[in-house]
Coordinates of C-alpha atoms in Angstrom, one line a residue:
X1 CA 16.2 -94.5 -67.6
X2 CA 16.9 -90.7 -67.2
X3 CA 16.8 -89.0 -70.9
X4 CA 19.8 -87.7 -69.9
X5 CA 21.6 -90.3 -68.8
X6 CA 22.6 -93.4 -71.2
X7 CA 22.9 -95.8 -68.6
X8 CA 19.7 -97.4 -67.0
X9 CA 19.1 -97.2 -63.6
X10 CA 20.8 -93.9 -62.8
X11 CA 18.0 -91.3 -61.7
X12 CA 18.5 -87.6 -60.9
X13 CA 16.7 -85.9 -57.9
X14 CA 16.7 -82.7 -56.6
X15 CA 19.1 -83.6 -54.0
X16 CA 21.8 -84.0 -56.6
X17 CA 21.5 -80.2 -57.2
X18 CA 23.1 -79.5 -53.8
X19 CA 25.8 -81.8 -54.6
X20 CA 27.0 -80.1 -57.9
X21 CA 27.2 -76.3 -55.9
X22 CA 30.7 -75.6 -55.5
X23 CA 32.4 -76.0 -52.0
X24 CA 32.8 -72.9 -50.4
X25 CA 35.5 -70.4 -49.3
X26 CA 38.2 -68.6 -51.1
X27 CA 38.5 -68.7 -55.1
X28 CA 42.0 -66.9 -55.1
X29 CA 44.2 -68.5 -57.1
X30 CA 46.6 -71.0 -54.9
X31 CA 50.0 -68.3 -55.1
X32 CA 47.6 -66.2 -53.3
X33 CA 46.6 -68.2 -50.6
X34 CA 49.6 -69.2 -49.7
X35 CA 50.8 -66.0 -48.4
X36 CA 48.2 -64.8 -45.6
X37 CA 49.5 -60.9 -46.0
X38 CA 48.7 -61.3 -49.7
X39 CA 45.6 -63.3 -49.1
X40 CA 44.0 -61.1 -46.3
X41 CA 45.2 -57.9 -48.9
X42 CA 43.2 -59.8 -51.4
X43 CA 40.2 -60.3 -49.4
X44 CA 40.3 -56.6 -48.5
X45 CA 40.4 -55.6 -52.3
X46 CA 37.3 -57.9 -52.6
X47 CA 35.5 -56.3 -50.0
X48 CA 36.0 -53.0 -51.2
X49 CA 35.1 -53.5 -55.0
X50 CA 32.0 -55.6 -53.9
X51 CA 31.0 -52.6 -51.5
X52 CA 31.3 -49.7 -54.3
X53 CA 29.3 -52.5 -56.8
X54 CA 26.6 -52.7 -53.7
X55 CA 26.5 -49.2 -52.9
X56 CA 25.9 -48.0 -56.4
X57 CA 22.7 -50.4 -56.6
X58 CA 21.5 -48.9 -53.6
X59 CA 21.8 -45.9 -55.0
X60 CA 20.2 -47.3 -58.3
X61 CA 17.2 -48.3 -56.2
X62 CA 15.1 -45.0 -56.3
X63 CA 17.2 -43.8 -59.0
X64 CA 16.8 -45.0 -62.7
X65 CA 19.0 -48.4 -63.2
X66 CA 18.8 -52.0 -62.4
X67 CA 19.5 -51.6 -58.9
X68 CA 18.4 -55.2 -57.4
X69 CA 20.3 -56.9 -60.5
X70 CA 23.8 -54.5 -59.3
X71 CA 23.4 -55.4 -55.8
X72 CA 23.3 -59.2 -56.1
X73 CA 26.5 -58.7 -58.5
X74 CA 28.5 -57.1 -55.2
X75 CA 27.4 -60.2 -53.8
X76 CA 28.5 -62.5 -56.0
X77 CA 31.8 -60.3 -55.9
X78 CA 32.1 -61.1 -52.4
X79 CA 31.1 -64.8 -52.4
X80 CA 34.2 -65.3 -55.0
X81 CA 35.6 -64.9 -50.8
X82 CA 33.6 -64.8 -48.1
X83 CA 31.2 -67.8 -46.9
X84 CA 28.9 -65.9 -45.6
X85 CA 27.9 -64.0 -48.9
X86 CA 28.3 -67.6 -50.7
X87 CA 25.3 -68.9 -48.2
X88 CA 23.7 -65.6 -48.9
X89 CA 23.5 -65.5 -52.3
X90 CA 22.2 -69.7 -52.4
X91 CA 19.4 -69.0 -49.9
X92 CA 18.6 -66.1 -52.7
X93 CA 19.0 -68.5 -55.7
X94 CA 16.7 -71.1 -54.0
X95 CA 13.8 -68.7 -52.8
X96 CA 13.8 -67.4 -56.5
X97 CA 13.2 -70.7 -57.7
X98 CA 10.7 -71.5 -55.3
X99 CA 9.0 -68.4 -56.2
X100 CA 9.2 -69.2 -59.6
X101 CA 7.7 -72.5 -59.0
X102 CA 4.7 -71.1 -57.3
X103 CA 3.9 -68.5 -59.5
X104 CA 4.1 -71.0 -62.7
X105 CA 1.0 -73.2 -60.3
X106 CA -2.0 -72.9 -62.4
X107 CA -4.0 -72.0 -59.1
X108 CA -1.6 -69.0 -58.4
X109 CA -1.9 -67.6 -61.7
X110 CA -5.8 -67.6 -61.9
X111 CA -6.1 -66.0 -58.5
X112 CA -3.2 -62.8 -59.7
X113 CA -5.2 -62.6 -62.6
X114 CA -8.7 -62.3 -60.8
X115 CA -7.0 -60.0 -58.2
X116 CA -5.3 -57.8 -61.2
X117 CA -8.3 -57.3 -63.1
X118 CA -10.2 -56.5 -59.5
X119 CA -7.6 -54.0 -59.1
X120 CA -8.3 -52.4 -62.8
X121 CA -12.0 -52.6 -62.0
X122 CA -11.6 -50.1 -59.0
X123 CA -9.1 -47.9 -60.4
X124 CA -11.2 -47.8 -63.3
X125 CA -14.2 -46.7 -61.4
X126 CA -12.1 -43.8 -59.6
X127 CA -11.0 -42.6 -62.5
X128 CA -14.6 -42.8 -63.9
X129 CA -16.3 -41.2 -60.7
X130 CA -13.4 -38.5 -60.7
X131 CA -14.1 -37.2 -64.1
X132 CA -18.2 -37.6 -63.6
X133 CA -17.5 -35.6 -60.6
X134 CA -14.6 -32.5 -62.2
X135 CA -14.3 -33.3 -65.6
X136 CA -11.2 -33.5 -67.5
X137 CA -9.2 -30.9 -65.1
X138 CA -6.3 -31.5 -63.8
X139 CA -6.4 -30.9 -59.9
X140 CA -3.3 -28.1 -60.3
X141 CA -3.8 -24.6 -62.0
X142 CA -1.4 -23.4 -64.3
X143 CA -1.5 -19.6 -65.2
X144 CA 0.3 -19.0 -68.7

């Protein structure tokens, strides 16, 4: 028996994940669809807010602000309409999770550990070589 379920024999496997996702397409309310001038006006509007959402977390990328997390919002603003940003963002939702998956793996941990602390090791050193080597000077002059 599942410990979520109360009824023996039922079992839930990572196939049923698939199943719950919602079907894609539209999510404009029915009065909506049902005019295609309305409906394609609609889409457009989606489009175009989903755009300004996407450009500004481009624009957040080198700039201070949570650029990645903006973007994948104007995504998710244009999969409320367009399939193709739907199969975008669940090819994004599943590679996260795989990602996840490998980096909670005992195995993967121990060797970003080793490889972090081999990486503070040799910055370490620099740093300890460049001030054996000039002292505590910074590498610019500045004339007061």
């Amino acid at each position: 028996m599942n410990t979520g379920s109360d009824e023996s024999g039922e079992v839930a496997t990572a196939g049923d994940e698939a199943n719950n996702e919602r079907a894609l397409g539209s999510r404009a309310p029915q009065f909506i669809k049902a005019r295609r001038a309305l409906h394609v006006s609609w889409q457009v509007g989606v489009f175009v807010v989903g755009l300004a959402v996407v450009a500004a977390g481009v624009i957040m990328l080198p700039l201070p602000g949570p650029g990645w997390l903006v973007i994948f919002g104007g995504m998710a603003i244009w999969a409320t309409e367009f399939v193709w940003a739907q199969l975008v963002l669940r090819w994004t939702k599943r590679k996260v999770t795989e990602a996840t998956q490998r980096a909670l793996d005992p195995r993967v941990r121990r060797r970003n550990i080793i490889l972090t602390s081999i990486g503070l090791v040799i910055v370490a050193v620099l740093v300890g070589v460049y001030l054996w080597k000039f002292g505590f000077v910074m590498p610019w002059s500045i004339s007061e």
